[in-house]
mmCIF file of N, CA and C and ligand atoms in Angstrom:
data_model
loop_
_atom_site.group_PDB
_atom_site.id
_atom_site.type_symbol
_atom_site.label_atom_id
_atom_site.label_comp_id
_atom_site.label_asym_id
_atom_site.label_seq_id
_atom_site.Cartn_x
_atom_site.Cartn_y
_atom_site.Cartn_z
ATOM 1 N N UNK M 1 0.844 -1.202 0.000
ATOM 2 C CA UNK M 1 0.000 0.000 0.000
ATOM 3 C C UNK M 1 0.877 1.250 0.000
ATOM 4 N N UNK M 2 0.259 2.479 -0.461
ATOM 5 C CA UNK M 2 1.032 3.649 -0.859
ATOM 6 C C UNK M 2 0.300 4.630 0.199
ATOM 7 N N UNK M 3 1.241 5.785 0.605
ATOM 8 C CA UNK M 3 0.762 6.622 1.438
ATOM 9 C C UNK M 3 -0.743 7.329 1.453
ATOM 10 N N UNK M 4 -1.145 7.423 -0.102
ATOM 11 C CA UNK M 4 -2.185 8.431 -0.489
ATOM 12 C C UNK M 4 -2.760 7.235 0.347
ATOM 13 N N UNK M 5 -3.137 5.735 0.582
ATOM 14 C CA UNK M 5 -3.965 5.241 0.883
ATOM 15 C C UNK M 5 -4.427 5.099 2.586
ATOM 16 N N UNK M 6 -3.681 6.128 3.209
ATOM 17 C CA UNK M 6 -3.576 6.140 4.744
ATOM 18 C C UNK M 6 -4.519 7.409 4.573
ATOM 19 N N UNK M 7 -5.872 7.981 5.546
ATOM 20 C CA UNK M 7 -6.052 8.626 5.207
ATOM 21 C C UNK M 7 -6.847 8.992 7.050
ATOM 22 N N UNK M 8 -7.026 10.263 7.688
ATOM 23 C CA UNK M 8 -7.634 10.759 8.417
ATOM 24 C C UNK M 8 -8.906 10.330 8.249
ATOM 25 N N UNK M 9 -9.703 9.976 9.034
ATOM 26 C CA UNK M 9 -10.974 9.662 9.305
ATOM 27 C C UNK M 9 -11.956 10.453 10.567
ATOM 28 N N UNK M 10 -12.540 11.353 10.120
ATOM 29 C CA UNK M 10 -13.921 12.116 11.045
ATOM 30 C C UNK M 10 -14.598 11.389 11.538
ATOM 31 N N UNK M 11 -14.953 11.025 12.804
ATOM 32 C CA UNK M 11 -15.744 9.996 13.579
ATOM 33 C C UNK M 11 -17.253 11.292 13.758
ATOM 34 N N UNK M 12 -18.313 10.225 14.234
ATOM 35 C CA UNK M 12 -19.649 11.072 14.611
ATOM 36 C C UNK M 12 -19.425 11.547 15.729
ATOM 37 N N UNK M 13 -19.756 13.155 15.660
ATOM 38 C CA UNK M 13 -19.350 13.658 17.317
ATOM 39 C C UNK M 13 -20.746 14.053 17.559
ATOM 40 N N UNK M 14 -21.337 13.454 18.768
ATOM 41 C CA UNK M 14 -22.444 13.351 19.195
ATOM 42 C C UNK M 14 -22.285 14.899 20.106
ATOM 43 N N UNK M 15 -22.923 16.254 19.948
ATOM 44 C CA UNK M 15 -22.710 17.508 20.896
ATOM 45 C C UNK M 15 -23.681 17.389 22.279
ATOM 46 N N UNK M 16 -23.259 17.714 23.278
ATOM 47 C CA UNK M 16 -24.340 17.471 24.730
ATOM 48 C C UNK M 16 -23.589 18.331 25.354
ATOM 49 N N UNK M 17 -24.500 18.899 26.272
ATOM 50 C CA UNK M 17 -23.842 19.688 27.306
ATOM 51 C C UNK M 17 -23.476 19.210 28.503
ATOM 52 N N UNK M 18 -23.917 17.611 28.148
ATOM 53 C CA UNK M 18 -23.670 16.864 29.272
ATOM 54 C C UNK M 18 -22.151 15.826 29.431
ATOM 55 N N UNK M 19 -21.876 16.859 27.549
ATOM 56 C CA UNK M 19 -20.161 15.917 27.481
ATOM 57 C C UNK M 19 -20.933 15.513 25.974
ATOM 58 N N UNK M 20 -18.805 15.559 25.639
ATOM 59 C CA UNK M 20 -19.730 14.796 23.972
ATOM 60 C C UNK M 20 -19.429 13.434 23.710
ATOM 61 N N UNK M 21 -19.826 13.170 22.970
ATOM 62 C CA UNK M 21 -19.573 11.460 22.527
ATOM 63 C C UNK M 21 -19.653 11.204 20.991
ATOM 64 N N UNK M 22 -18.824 10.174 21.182
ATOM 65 C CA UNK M 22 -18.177 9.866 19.418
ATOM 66 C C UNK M 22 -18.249 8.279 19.505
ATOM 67 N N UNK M 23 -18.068 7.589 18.503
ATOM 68 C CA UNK M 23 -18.148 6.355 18.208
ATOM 69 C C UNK M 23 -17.996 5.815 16.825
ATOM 70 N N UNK M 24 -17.093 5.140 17.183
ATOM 71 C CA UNK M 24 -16.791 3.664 15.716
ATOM 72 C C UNK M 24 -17.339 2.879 15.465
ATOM 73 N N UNK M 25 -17.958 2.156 14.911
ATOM 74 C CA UNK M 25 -18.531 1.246 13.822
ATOM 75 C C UNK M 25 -17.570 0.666 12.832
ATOM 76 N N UNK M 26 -17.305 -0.909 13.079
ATOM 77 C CA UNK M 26 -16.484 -1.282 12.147
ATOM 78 C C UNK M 26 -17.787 -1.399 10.872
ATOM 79 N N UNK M 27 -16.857 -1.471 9.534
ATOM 80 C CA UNK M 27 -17.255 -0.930 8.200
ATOM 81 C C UNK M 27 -17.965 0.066 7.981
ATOM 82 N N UNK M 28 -18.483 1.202 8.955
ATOM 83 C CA UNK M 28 -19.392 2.309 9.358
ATOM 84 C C UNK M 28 -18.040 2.926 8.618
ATOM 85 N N UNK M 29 -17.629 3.113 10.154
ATOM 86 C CA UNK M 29 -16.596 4.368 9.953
ATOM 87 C C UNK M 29 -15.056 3.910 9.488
ATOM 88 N N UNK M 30 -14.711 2.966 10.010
ATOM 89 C CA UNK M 30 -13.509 2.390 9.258
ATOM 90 C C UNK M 30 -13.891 0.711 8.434
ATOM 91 N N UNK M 31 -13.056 0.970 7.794
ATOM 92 C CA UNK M 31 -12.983 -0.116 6.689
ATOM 93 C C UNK M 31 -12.419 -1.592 6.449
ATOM 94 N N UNK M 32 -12.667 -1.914 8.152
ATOM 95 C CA UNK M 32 -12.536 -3.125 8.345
ATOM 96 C C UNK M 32 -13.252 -3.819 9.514
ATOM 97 N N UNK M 33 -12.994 -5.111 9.986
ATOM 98 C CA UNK M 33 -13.524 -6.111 11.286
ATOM 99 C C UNK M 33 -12.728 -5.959 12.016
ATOM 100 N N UNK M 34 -13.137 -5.329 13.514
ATOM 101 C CA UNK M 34 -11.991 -4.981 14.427
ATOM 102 C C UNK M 34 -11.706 -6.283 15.160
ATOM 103 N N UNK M 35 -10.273 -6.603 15.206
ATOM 104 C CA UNK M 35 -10.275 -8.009 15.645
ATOM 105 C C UNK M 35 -9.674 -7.928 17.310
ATOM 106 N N UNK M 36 -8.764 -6.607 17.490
ATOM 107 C CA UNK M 36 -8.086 -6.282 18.990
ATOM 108 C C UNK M 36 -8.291 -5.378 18.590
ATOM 109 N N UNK M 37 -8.174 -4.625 19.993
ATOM 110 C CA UNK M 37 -7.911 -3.020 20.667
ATOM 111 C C UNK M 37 -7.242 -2.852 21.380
ATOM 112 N N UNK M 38 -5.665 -2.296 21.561
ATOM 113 C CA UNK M 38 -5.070 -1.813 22.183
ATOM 114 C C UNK M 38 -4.275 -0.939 22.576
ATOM 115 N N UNK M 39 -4.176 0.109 23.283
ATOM 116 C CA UNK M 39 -3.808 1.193 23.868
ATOM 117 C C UNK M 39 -2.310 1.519 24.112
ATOM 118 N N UNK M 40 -1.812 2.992 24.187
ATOM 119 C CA UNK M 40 -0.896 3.194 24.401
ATOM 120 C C UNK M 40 -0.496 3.866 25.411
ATOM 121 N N UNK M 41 -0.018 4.128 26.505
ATOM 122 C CA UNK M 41 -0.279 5.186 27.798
ATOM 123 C C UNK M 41 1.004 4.576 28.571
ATOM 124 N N UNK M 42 0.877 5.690 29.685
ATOM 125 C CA UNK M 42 2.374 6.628 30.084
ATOM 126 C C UNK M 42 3.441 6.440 29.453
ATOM 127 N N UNK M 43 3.340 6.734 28.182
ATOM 128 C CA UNK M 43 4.837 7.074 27.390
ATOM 129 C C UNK M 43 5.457 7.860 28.387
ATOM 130 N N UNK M 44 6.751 7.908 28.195
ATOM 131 C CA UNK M 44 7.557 8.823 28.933
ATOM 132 C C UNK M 44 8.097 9.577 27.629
ATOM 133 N N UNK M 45 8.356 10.905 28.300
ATOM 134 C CA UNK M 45 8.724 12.346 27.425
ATOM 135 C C UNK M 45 9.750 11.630 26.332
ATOM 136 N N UNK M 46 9.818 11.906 24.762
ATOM 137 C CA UNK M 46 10.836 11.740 24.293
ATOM 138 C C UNK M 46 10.812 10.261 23.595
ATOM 139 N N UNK M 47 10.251 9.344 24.290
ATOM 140 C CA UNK M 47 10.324 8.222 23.653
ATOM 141 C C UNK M 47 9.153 7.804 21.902
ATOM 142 N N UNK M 48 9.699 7.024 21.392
ATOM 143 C CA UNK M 48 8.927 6.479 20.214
ATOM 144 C C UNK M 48 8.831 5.001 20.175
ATOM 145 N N UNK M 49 7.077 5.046 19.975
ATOM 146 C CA UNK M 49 6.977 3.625 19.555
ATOM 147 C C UNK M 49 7.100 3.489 18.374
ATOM 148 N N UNK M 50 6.546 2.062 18.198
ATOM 149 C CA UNK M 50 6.260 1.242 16.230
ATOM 150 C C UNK M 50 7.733 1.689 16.353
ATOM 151 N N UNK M 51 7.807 2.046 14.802
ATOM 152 C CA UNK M 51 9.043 1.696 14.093
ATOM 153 C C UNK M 51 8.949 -0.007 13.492
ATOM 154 N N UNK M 52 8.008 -0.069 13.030
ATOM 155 C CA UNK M 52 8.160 -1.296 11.995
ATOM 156 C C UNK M 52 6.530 -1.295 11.364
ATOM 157 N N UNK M 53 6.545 -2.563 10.445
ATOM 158 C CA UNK M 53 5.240 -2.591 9.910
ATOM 159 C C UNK M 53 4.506 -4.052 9.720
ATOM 160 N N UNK M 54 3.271 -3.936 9.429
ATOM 161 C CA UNK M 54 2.435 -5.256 9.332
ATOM 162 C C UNK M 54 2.525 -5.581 7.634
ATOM 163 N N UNK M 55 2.465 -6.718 8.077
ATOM 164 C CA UNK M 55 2.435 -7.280 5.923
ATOM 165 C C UNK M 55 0.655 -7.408 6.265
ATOM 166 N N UNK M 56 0.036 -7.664 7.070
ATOM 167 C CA UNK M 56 -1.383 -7.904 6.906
ATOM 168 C C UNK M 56 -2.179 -7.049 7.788
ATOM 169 N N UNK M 57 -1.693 -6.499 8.688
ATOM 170 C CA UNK M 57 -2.845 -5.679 9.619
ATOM 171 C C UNK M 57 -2.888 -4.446 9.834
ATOM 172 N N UNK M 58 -4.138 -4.314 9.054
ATOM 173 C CA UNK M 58 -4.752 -2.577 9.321
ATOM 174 C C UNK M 58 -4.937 -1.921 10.549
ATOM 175 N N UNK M 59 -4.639 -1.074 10.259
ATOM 176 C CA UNK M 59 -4.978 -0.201 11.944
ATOM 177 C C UNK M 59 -6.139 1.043 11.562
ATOM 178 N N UNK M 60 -6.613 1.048 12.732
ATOM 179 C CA UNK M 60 -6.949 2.891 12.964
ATOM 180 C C UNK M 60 -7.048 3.525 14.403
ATOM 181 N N UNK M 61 -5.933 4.657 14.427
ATOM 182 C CA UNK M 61 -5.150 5.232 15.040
ATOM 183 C C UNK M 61 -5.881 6.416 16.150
ATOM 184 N N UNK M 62 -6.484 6.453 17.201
ATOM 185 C CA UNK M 62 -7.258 7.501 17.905
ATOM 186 C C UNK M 62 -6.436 8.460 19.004
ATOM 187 N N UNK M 63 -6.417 9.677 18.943
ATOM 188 C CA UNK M 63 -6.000 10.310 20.477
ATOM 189 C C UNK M 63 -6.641 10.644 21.028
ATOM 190 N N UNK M 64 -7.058 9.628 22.046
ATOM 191 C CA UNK M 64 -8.154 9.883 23.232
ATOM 192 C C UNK M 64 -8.012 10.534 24.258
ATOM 193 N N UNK M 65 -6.735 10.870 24.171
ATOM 194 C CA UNK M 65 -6.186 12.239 25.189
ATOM 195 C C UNK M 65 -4.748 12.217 24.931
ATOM 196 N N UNK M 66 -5.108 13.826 24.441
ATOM 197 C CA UNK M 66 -3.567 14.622 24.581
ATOM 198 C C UNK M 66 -3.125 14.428 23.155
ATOM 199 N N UNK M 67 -2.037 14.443 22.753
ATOM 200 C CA UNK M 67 -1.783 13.977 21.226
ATOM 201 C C UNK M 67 -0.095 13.113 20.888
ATOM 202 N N UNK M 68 -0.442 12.927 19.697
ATOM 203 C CA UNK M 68 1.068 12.587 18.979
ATOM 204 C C UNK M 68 1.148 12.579 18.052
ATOM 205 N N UNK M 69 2.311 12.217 17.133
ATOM 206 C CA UNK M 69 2.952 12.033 15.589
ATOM 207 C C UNK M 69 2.626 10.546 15.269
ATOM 208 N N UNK M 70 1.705 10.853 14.587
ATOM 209 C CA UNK M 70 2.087 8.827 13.570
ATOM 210 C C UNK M 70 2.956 9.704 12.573
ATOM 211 N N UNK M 71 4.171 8.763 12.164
ATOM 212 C CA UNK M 71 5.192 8.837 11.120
ATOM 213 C C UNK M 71 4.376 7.675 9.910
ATOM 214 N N UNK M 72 4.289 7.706 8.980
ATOM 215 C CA UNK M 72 3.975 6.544 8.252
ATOM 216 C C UNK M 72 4.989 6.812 6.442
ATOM 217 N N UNK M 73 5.166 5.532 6.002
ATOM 218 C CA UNK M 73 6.158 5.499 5.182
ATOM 219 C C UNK M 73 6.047 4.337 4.500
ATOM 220 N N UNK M 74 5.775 4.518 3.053
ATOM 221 C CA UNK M 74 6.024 3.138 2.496
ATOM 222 C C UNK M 74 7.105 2.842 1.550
ATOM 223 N N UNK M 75 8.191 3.225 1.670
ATOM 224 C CA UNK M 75 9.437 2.762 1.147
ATOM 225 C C UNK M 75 9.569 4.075 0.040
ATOM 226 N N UNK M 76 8.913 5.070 -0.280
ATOM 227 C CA UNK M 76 9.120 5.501 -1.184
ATOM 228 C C UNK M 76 8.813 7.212 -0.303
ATOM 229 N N UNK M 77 7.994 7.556 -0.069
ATOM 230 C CA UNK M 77 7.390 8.623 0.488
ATOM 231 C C UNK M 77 7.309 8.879 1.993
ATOM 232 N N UNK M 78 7.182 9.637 2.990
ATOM 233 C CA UNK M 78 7.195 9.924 4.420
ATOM 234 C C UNK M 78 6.082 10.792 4.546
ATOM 235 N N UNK M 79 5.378 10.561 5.560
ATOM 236 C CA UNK M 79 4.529 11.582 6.096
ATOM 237 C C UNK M 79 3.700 11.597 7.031
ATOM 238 N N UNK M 80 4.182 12.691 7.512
ATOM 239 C CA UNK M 80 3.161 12.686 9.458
ATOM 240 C C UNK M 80 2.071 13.384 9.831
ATOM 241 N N UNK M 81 1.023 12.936 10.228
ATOM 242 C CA UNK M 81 0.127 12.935 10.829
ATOM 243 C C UNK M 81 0.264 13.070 11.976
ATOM 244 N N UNK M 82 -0.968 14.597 12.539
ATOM 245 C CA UNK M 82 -0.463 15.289 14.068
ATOM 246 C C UNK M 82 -1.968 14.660 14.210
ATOM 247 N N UNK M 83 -1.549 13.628 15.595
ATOM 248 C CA UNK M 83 -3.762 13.523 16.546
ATOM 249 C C UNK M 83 -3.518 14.474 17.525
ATOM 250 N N UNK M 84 -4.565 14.999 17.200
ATOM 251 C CA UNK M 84 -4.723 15.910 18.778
ATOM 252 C C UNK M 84 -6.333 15.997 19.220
ATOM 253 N N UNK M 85 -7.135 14.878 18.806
ATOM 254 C CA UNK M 85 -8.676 15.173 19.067
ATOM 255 C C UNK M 85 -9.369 13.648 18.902
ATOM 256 N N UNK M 86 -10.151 13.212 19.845
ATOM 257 C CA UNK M 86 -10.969 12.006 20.355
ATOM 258 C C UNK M 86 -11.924 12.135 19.223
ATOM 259 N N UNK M 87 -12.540 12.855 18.202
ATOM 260 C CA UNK M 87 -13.147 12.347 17.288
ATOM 261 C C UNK M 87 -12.692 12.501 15.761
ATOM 262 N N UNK M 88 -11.526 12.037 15.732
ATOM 263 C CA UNK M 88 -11.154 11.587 14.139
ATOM 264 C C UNK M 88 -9.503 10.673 14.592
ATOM 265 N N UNK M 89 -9.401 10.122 13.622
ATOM 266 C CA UNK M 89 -8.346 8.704 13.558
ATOM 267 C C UNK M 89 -7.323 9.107 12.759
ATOM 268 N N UNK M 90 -6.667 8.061 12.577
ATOM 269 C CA UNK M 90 -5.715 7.693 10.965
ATOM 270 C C UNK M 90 -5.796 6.474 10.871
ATOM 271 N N UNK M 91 -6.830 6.052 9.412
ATOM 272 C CA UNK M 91 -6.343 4.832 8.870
ATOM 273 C C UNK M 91 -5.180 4.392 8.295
ATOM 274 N N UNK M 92 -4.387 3.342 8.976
ATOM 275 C CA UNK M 92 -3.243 3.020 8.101
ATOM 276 C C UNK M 92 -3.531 1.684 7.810
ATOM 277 N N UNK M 93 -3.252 1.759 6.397
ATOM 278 C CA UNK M 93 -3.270 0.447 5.607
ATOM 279 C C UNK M 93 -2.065 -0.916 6.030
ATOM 280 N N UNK M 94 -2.260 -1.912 5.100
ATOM 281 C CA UNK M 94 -1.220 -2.910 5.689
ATOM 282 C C UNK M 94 0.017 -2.234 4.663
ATOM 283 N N UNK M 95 1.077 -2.943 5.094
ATOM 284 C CA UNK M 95 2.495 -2.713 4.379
ATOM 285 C C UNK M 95 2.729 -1.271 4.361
ATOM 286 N N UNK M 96 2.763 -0.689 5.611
ATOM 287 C CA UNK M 96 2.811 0.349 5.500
ATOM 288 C C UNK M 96 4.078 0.607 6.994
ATOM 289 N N UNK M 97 5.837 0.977 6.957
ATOM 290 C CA UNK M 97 5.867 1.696 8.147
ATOM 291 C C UNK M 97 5.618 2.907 8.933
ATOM 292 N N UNK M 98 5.553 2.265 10.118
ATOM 293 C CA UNK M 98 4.926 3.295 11.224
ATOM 294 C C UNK M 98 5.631 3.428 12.368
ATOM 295 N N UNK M 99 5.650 4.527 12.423
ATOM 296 C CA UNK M 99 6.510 5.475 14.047
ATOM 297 C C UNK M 99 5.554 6.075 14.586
ATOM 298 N N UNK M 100 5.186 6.536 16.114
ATOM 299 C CA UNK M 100 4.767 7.129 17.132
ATOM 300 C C UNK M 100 5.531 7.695 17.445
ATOM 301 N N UNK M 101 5.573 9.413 17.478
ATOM 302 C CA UNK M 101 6.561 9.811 18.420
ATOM 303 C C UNK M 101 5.733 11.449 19.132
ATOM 304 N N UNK M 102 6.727 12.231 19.923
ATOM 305 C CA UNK M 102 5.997 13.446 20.390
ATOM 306 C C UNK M 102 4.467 13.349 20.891
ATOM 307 N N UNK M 103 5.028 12.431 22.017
ATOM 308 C CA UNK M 103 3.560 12.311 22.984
ATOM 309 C C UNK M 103 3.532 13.033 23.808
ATOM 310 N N UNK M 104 2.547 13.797 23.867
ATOM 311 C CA UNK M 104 2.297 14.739 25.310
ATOM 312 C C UNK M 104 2.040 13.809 26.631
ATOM 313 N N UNK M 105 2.494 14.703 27.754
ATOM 314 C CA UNK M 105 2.054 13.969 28.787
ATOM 315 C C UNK M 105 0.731 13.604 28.887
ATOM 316 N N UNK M 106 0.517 12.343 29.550
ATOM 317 C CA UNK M 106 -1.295 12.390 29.458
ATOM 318 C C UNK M 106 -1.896 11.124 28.208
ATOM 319 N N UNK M 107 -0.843 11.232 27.229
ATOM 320 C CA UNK M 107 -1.563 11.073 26.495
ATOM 321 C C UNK M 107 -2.261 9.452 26.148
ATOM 322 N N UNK M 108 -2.861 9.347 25.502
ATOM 323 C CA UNK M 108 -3.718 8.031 25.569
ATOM 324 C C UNK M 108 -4.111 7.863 23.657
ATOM 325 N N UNK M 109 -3.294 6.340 23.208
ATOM 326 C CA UNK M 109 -3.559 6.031 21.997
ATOM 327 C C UNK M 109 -4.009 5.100 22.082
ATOM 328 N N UNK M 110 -5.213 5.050 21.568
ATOM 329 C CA UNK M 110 -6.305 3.811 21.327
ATOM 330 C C UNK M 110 -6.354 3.531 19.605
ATOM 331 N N UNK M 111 -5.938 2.106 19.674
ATOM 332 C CA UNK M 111 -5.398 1.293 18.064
ATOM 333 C C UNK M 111 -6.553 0.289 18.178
ATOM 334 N N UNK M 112 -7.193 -0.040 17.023
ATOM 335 C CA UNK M 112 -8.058 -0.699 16.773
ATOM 336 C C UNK M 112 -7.517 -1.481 15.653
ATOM 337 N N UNK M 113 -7.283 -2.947 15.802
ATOM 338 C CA UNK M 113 -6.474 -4.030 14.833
ATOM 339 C C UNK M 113 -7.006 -5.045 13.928
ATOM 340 N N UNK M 114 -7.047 -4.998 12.734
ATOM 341 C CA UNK M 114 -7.951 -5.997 11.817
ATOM 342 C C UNK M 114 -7.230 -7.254 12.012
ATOM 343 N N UNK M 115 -6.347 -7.646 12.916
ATOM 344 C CA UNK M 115 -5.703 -9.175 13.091
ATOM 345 C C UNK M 115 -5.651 -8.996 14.425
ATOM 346 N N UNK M 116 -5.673 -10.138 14.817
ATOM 347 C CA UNK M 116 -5.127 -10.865 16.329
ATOM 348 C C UNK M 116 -3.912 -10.518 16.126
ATOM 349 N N UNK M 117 -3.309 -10.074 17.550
ATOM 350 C CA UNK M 117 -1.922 -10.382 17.741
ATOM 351 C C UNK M 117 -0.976 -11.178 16.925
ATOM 352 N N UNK M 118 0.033 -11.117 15.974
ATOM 353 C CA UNK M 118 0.838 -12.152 15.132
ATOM 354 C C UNK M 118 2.186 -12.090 14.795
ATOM 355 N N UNK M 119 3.011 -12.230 16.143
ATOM 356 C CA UNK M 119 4.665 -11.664 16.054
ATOM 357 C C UNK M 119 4.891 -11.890 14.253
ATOM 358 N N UNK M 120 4.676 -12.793 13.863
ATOM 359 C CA UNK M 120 4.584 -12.995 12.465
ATOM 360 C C UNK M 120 4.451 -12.170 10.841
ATOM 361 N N UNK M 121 3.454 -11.392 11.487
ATOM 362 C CA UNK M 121 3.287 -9.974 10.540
ATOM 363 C C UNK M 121 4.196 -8.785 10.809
ATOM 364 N N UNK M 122 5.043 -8.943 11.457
ATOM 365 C CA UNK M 122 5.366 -7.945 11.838
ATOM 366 C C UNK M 122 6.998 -8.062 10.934
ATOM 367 N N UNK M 123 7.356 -6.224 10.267
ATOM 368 C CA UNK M 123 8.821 -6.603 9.449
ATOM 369 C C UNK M 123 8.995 -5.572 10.793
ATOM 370 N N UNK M 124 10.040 -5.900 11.316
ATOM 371 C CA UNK M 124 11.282 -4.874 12.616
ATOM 372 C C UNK M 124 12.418 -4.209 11.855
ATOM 373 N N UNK M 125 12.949 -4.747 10.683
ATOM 374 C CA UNK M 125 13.773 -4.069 9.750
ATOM 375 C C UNK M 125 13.604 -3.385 8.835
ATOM 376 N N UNK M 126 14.310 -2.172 8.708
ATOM 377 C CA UNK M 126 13.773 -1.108 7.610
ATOM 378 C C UNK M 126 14.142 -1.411 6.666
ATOM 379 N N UNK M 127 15.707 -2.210 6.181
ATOM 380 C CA UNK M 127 15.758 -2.657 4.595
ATOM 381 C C UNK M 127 15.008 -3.791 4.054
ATOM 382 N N UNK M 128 14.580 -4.771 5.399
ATOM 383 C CA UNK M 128 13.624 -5.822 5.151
ATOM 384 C C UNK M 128 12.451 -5.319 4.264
ATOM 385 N N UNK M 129 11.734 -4.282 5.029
ATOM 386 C CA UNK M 129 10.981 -3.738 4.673
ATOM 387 C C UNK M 129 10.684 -2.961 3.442
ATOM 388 N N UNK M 130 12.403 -2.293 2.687
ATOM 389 C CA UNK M 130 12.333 -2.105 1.662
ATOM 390 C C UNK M 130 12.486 -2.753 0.795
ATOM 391 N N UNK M 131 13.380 -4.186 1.019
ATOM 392 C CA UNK M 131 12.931 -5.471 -0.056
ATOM 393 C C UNK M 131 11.640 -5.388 -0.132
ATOM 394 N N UNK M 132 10.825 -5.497 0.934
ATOM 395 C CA UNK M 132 9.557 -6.524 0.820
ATOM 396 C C UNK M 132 8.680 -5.257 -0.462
ATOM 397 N N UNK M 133 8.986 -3.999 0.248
ATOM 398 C CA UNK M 133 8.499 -3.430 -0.963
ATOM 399 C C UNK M 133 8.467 -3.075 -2.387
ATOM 400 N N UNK M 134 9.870 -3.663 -2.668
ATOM 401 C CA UNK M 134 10.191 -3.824 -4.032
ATOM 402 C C UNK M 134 10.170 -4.452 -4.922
ATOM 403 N N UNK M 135 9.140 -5.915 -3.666
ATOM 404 C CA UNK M 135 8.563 -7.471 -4.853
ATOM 405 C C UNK M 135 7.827 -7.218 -6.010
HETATM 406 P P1 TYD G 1 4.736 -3.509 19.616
HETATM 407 O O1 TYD G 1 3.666 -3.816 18.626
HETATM 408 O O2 TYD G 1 6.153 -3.696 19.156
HETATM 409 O O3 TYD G 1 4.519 -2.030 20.170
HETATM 410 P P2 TYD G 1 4.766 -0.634 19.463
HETATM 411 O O4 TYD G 1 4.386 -0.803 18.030
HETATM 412 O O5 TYD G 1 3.887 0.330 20.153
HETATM 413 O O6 TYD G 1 6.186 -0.264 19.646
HETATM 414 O O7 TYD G 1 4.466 -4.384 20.899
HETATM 415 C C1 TYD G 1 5.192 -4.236 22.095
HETATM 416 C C2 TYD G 1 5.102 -5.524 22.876
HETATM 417 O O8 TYD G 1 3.742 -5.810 23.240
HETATM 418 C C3 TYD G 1 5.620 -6.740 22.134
HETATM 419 O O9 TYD G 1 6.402 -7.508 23.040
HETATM 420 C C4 TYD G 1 4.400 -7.525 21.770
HETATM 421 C C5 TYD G 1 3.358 -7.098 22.778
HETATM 422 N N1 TYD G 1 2.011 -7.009 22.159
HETATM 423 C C6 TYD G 1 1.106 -8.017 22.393
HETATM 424 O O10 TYD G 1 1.360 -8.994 23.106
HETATM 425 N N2 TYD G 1 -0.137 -7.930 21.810
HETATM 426 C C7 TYD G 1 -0.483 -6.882 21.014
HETATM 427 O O11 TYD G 1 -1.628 -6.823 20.493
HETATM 428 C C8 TYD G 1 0.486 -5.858 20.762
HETATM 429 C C9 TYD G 1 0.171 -4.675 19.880
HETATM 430 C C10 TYD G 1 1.710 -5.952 21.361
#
């Protein structure tokens, strides 16, 4: 997959004065079967996650408090995406690498995963990664 295909996603923001509320719908709002959900929290100042990529599993990317940088990159192109708001995402496609970095304190990333857990999908090497993209 190519960068144009990673794309920000607007979730429904429900307005109340009693607090607002937003919500996902798999194939609603993103474009797949959510298979896990899991979170990112107390980063410490300075640090970065990811840094590698899935050959099969889609994500979409939420800041449910506070914000950060997804880095995303598919062997050819770079480009970052700032979250700073609980109702819109980033879809990232498969074969795609990905970095987390510049987390505010606080902050809270909620990942929604079209695969189970699969040490397997996962490339950890960046020239790996640029073979794999050059099949
Ligand atoms: P990893 O995906 O490398 O985190 P990040 O992309 O944020 O740097 O996962 C970190 C560790 O957590 C690794 O040992 C595998 C484990 N893990 C699971 O057991 N299940 C999961 O669903 C995920 C995402 C990670």
């Amino acid at each position: 997959m190519r960068i144009g295909e990673a794309k920000i996603i607007e979730l429904p923001k429900i307005l109340d004065r009693r607090g607002n509320l937003s919500v996902i719908e798999e194939f609603k709002n993103i474009p797949f079967k959510i298979e896990r959900t899991y979170w990112i929290y107390d980063v410490p100042g300075g640090e970065k996650r990811g840094g590698h990529a899935y050959k099969e599993n889609q994500e979409f990317i939420v800041a449910l408090s506070g914000s950060f940088d997804v880095i995303l990159d598919d062997g050819k192109e770079k480009k970052t995406f700032s979250l700073n708001r609980s109702y819109y995402g980033l879809y990232v496609p498969k074969g795609l690498w990905r970095q987390m970095e510049n987390f505010s304190t606080n902050s809270l990333a909620l990942i929604l995963a079209s695969t189970p857990y699969n040490e397997n999908d996962y490339i950890y090497d960046y020239d790996e990664f640029k073979n794999y993209k050059a099949l």
